[in-house]
mmCIF file of C-alpha atoms in Angstrom:
data_model
loop_
_atom_site.group_PDB
_atom_site.id
_atom_site.type_symbol
_atom_site.label_atom_id
_atom_site.label_comp_id
_atom_site.label_asym_id
_atom_site.label_seq_id
_atom_site.Cartn_x
_atom_site.Cartn_y
_atom_site.Cartn_z
ATOM 1 C CA UNK W 18 -51.514 -21.876 57.916
ATOM 2 C CA UNK W 19 -48.476 -22.901 59.947
ATOM 3 C CA UNK W 20 -48.066 -26.008 57.804
ATOM 4 C CA UNK W 21 -48.198 -24.038 54.610
ATOM 5 C CA UNK W 22 -45.620 -21.511 55.788
ATOM 6 C CA UNK W 23 -43.284 -24.234 56.914
ATOM 7 C CA UNK W 24 -43.721 -26.145 53.713
ATOM 8 C CA UNK W 25 -43.079 -23.159 51.550
ATOM 9 C CA UNK W 26 -40.060 -22.074 53.613
ATOM 10 C CA UNK W 27 -38.584 -25.558 53.463
ATOM 11 C CA UNK W 28 -39.162 -25.742 49.726
ATOM 12 C CA UNK W 29 -37.527 -22.395 49.200
ATOM 13 C CA UNK W 30 -34.528 -23.382 51.308
ATOM 14 C CA UNK W 31 -34.049 -26.556 49.310
ATOM 15 C CA UNK W 32 -34.692 -25.021 45.923
ATOM 16 C CA UNK W 33 -31.128 -23.978 45.193
ATOM 17 C CA UNK W 34 -29.694 -27.364 46.131
ATOM 18 C CA UNK W 35 -32.388 -29.213 44.257
ATOM 19 C CA UNK W 36 -31.960 -27.166 41.094
ATOM 20 C CA UNK W 37 -28.250 -28.025 41.013
ATOM 21 C CA UNK W 38 -28.977 -31.666 41.739
ATOM 22 C CA UNK W 39 -31.686 -31.876 39.083
ATOM 23 C CA UNK W 40 -29.385 -30.270 36.535
ATOM 24 C CA UNK W 41 -26.614 -32.756 37.357
ATOM 25 C CA UNK W 42 -29.101 -35.623 37.218
ATOM 26 C CA UNK W 43 -30.447 -34.530 33.881
ATOM 27 C CA UNK W 44 -26.905 -34.274 32.505
ATOM 28 C CA UNK W 45 -25.951 -37.670 33.829
ATOM 29 C CA UNK W 46 -28.979 -39.574 32.601
ATOM 30 C CA UNK W 47 -29.561 -37.630 29.398
ATOM 31 C CA UNK W 48 -32.966 -37.242 27.799
ATOM 32 C CA UNK W 49 -36.086 -35.627 29.211
ATOM 33 C CA UNK W 50 -37.101 -36.045 32.898
ATOM 34 C CA UNK W 51 -40.766 -36.616 33.830
ATOM 35 C CA UNK W 52 -40.668 -34.028 36.635
ATOM 36 C CA UNK W 53 -39.428 -31.210 34.308
ATOM 37 C CA UNK W 54 -42.243 -29.498 32.415
ATOM 38 C CA UNK W 55 -41.971 -28.291 28.840
ATOM 39 C CA UNK W 56 -41.412 -24.700 30.056
ATOM 40 C CA UNK W 57 -38.467 -25.866 32.189
ATOM 41 C CA UNK W 58 -40.225 -25.723 35.573
ATOM 42 C CA UNK W 59 -39.724 -28.539 38.114
ATOM 43 C CA UNK W 60 -42.617 -30.154 39.915
ATOM 44 C CA UNK W 61 -42.379 -31.246 43.604
ATOM 45 C CA UNK W 62 -44.320 -31.959 46.802
ATOM 46 C CA UNK W 63 -43.206 -31.020 50.334
ATOM 47 C CA UNK W 64 -44.631 -32.465 53.574
ATOM 48 C CA UNK W 65 -45.031 -30.896 57.001
ATOM 49 C CA UNK W 66 -41.535 -31.949 57.982
ATOM 50 C CA UNK W 67 -39.994 -30.087 55.060
ATOM 51 C CA UNK W 68 -39.127 -33.175 53.051
ATOM 52 C CA UNK W 69 -39.311 -32.521 49.318
ATOM 53 C CA UNK W 70 -39.848 -35.113 46.619
ATOM 54 C CA UNK W 71 -40.015 -34.728 42.865
ATOM 55 C CA UNK W 72 -43.183 -35.759 41.066
ATOM 56 C CA UNK W 73 -44.068 -36.227 37.443
ATOM 57 C CA UNK W 74 -45.591 -33.296 35.636
ATOM 58 C CA UNK W 75 -49.364 -33.214 36.216
ATOM 59 C CA UNK W 76 -49.279 -35.532 39.239
ATOM 60 C CA UNK W 77 -51.177 -34.492 42.428
ATOM 61 C CA UNK W 78 -49.459 -34.243 45.779
ATOM 62 C CA UNK W 79 -50.626 -36.398 48.711
ATOM 63 C CA UNK W 80 -53.125 -35.073 51.191
ATOM 64 C CA UNK W 81 -50.461 -34.090 53.754
ATOM 65 C CA UNK W 82 -48.157 -32.502 51.121
ATOM 66 C CA UNK W 83 -47.953 -29.067 49.548
ATOM 67 C CA UNK W 84 -47.301 -28.694 45.814
ATOM 68 C CA UNK W 85 -44.306 -26.521 44.857
ATOM 69 C CA UNK W 86 -42.942 -25.475 41.432
ATOM 70 C CA UNK W 87 -39.722 -23.670 40.504
ATOM 71 C CA UNK W 88 -37.720 -22.898 37.363
ATOM 72 C CA UNK W 89 -34.364 -24.355 36.393
ATOM 73 C CA UNK W 90 -33.217 -21.069 34.881
ATOM 74 C CA UNK W 91 -33.809 -17.705 36.480
ATOM 75 C CA UNK W 92 -35.173 -14.722 34.643
ATOM 76 C CA UNK W 93 -32.773 -12.595 32.649
ATOM 77 C CA UNK W 94 -31.598 -9.633 34.651
ATOM 78 C CA UNK W 95 -31.715 -6.041 33.417
ATOM 79 C CA UNK W 96 -28.917 -4.709 31.255
ATOM 80 C CA UNK W 97 -26.090 -3.057 33.124
ATOM 81 C CA UNK W 98 -25.280 0.607 32.725
ATOM 82 C CA UNK W 99 -23.273 1.660 29.707
ATOM 83 C CA UNK W 100 -19.642 2.358 30.436
ATOM 84 C CA UNK W 101 -18.004 5.697 29.853
ATOM 85 C CA UNK W 102 -16.489 6.325 26.428
ATOM 86 C CA UNK W 103 -12.729 6.575 26.597
ATOM 87 C CA UNK W 104 -10.804 9.571 25.314
ATOM 88 C CA UNK W 105 -9.932 9.607 21.611
ATOM 89 C CA UNK W 106 -6.406 8.417 20.962
ATOM 90 C CA UNK W 107 -3.757 10.302 19.023
ATOM 91 C CA UNK W 108 -3.513 9.847 15.263
ATOM 92 C CA UNK W 109 -0.952 7.222 14.409
ATOM 93 C CA UNK W 110 2.024 7.830 12.158
ATOM 94 C CA UNK W 111 1.508 7.359 8.438
ATOM 95 C CA UNK W 112 2.495 3.938 7.226
ATOM 96 C CA UNK W 113 5.027 3.275 4.508
ATOM 97 C CA UNK W 114 3.846 3.377 0.909
ATOM 98 C CA UNK W 115 2.786 0.031 -0.451
ATOM 99 C CA UNK W 116 4.344 -1.552 -3.533
ATOM 100 C CA UNK W 117 3.213 -0.425 -6.971
ATOM 101 C CA UNK W 118 0.322 -2.404 -8.363
ATOM 102 C CA UNK W 119 0.467 -4.354 -11.573
ATOM 103 C CA UNK W 120 -0.261 -2.530 -14.803
ATOM 104 C CA UNK W 121 -3.882 -2.819 -15.774
ATOM 105 C CA UNK W 122 -5.164 -4.151 -19.051
ATOM 106 C CA UNK W 123 -5.348 -1.837 -22.052
ATOM 107 C CA UNK W 124 -8.719 -0.156 -22.213
ATOM 108 C CA UNK W 125 -10.967 -0.289 -25.252
ATOM 109 C CA UNK W 126 -10.312 2.095 -28.116
ATOM 110 C CA UNK W 127 -12.230 5.322 -27.796
ATOM 111 C CA UNK W 128 -14.548 6.662 -30.476
ATOM 112 C CA UNK W 129 -13.109 8.621 -33.405
ATOM 113 C CA UNK W 130 -12.894 12.346 -32.821
ATOM 114 C CA UNK W 131 -14.528 14.964 -35.040
ATOM 115 C CA UNK W 132 -12.857 15.975 -38.321
ATOM 116 C CA UNK W 133 -10.521 18.909 -37.848
ATOM 117 C CA UNK W 134 -10.797 22.176 -39.733
ATOM 118 C CA UNK W 135 -9.060 22.482 -43.098
ATOM 119 C CA UNK W 136 -5.537 23.815 -42.880
ATOM 120 C CA UNK W 137 -4.190 26.767 -44.906
ATOM 121 C CA UNK W 138 -3.115 26.265 -48.486
ATOM 122 C CA UNK W 139 0.486 25.186 -48.931
ATOM 123 C CA UNK W 140 3.168 27.016 -50.897
ATOM 124 C CA UNK W 141 3.055 26.585 -54.666
ATOM 125 C CA UNK W 142 4.845 23.458 -55.859
ATOM 126 C CA UNK W 143 7.450 23.129 -58.607
ATOM 127 C CA UNK W 144 6.884 21.770 -62.092
ATOM 128 C CA UNK W 145 8.947 21.306 -65.240
ATOM 129 C CA UNK W 146 12.366 21.235 -63.537
ATOM 130 C CA UNK W 147 15.232 21.508 -66.056
ATOM 131 C CA UNK W 148 18.834 22.744 -66.321
ATOM 132 C CA UNK W 149 19.981 25.747 -68.357
ATOM 133 C CA UNK W 150 23.729 25.707 -69.178
ATOM 134 C CA UNK W 151 25.818 28.500 -70.735
ATOM 135 C CA UNK W 152 29.494 28.049 -71.778
ATOM 136 C CA UNK W 153 32.104 30.692 -72.784
ATOM 137 C CA UNK W 154 35.778 30.675 -73.819
ATOM 138 C CA UNK W 155 38.172 32.488 -71.508
ATOM 139 C CA UNK W 156 41.253 33.733 -73.423
ATOM 140 C CA UNK W 157 44.694 33.746 -71.880
ATOM 141 C CA UNK W 158 45.028 36.431 -69.148
ATOM 142 C CA UNK W 159 41.363 37.345 -69.651
ATOM 143 C CA UNK W 160 38.491 37.708 -67.091
ATOM 144 C CA UNK W 161 35.020 36.578 -68.166
ATOM 145 C CA UNK W 162 31.616 36.493 -66.416
ATOM 146 C CA UNK W 163 29.285 33.671 -67.494
ATOM 147 C CA UNK W 164 25.548 33.797 -66.682
ATOM 148 C CA UNK W 165 22.837 31.145 -67.084
ATOM 149 C CA UNK W 166 19.303 32.584 -66.691
ATOM 150 C CA UNK W 167 15.961 30.809 -66.512
ATOM 151 C CA UNK W 168 13.155 31.481 -69.015
ATOM 152 C CA UNK W 169 10.590 34.122 -68.071
ATOM 153 C CA UNK W 170 8.141 32.956 -65.429
ATOM 154 C CA UNK W 171 10.572 30.436 -63.949
ATOM 155 C CA UNK W 172 12.786 30.574 -60.882
ATOM 156 C CA UNK W 173 16.253 29.167 -60.194
ATOM 157 C CA UNK W 174 16.286 26.543 -57.451
ATOM 158 C CA UNK W 175 20.104 26.233 -57.568
ATOM 159 C CA UNK W 176 23.154 26.437 -59.848
ATOM 160 C CA UNK W 177 26.947 26.216 -60.174
ATOM 161 C CA UNK W 178 29.899 26.076 -62.580
ATOM 162 C CA UNK W 179 32.538 23.679 -63.968
ATOM 163 C CA UNK W 180 35.446 23.583 -66.480
ATOM 164 C CA UNK W 181 34.869 20.905 -69.167
ATOM 165 C CA UNK W 182 38.589 20.516 -70.060
ATOM 166 C CA UNK W 183 40.772 18.823 -67.493
ATOM 167 C CA UNK W 184 43.835 20.792 -68.695
ATOM 168 C CA UNK W 185 42.104 24.065 -67.838
ATOM 169 C CA UNK W 186 41.887 23.137 -64.128
ATOM 170 C CA UNK W 187 45.535 24.179 -63.690
ATOM 171 C CA UNK W 188 45.064 27.641 -65.251
ATOM 172 C CA UNK W 189 41.410 28.507 -64.674
ATOM 173 C CA UNK W 190 40.395 30.410 -61.554
ATOM 174 C CA UNK W 191 36.802 30.947 -60.371
ATOM 175 C CA UNK W 192 36.433 34.498 -59.049
ATOM 176 C CA UNK W 193 32.801 34.381 -57.836
ATOM 177 C CA UNK W 194 29.748 32.115 -57.976
ATOM 178 C CA UNK W 195 26.298 33.312 -56.923
ATOM 179 C CA UNK W 196 22.595 33.346 -57.900
ATOM 180 C CA UNK W 197 21.115 36.020 -60.145
ATOM 181 C CA UNK W 198 18.236 37.799 -58.370
ATOM 182 C CA UNK W 199 15.221 39.666 -59.699
ATOM 183 C CA UNK W 200 14.257 41.580 -56.561
ATOM 184 C CA UNK W 201 14.328 38.785 -54.051
ATOM 185 C CA UNK W 202 13.566 35.977 -56.508
ATOM 186 C CA UNK W 203 16.451 33.863 -57.872
ATOM 187 C CA UNK W 204 16.189 33.641 -61.681
ATOM 188 C CA UNK W 205 19.620 32.240 -62.700
ATOM 189 C CA UNK W 206 23.263 31.653 -61.780
ATOM 190 C CA UNK W 207 26.501 33.522 -62.613
ATOM 191 C CA UNK W 208 30.237 32.934 -62.097
ATOM 192 C CA UNK W 209 33.454 34.858 -62.997
ATOM 193 C CA UNK W 210 36.638 33.279 -64.402
ATOM 194 C CA UNK W 211 40.328 34.225 -64.952
ATOM 195 C CA UNK W 212 42.651 32.522 -67.435
ATOM 196 C CA UNK W 213 46.084 32.495 -65.800
ATOM 197 C CA UNK W 214 48.057 31.257 -68.853
ATOM 198 C CA UNK W 215 46.251 28.424 -70.603
ATOM 199 C CA UNK W 216 46.855 28.874 -74.343
ATOM 200 C CA UNK W 217 44.939 29.909 -76.347
ATOM 201 C CA UNK W 218 41.863 29.708 -74.064
ATOM 202 C CA UNK W 219 39.758 27.392 -71.900
ATOM 203 C CA UNK W 220 35.993 26.895 -71.726
ATOM 204 C CA UNK W 221 33.985 27.728 -68.575
ATOM 205 C CA UNK W 222 30.402 26.534 -68.109
ATOM 206 C CA UNK W 223 27.720 27.854 -65.714
ATOM 207 C CA UNK W 224 24.350 26.159 -65.085
ATOM 208 C CA UNK W 225 21.086 27.059 -63.382
ATOM 209 C CA UNK W 226 18.407 24.634 -62.217
ATOM 210 C CA UNK W 227 15.093 26.147 -63.309
ATOM 211 C CA UNK W 228 11.459 25.286 -62.560
ATOM 212 C CA UNK W 229 7.929 26.651 -62.919
ATOM 213 C CA UNK W 230 5.946 27.489 -59.817
ATOM 214 C CA UNK W 231 2.236 27.105 -59.172
#
């Protein structure tokens, strides 16, 4: 029993040194070593004097030696305790706005919308537009009203007056010019004239622009 205890104690004392040496040896020579098993354990024999020698895997120790085995790498230790969570930091300042992105491609055309409701009927249109002209002579120093009226059922869309003779422009004077109304509907045009000395008279003409409605 004394031999066994001594052998085991000597093997344990030399284990650390031998592991480092075997690791350096394996690194220096490269490749697999015959005294290192597939699971990474190292095979050795120790005698009564505490001398340790390496042996090939599966080899038996001599009669005065004790077989010893140890691992190159120790077992993984337990996980350490989790550290305390630090306090939450303050919210940082808002960063500057980034540059505007490029304009995207035009999207596909959407489907046609439903047909809208029919709008209200428009105002009656005009038809058969024509001009009615009436001319009268204005004697010297005389005042004359000239009226051009549209046929029944028609309205006046405008009107005016003129003096056909160029000589009368110096003596003729237009006193008024305005539409003729039937209620609120214009139905003609009228103008008043004065002959200031054109002998024996001049001619004044009034016209109305007439049209049918509906």
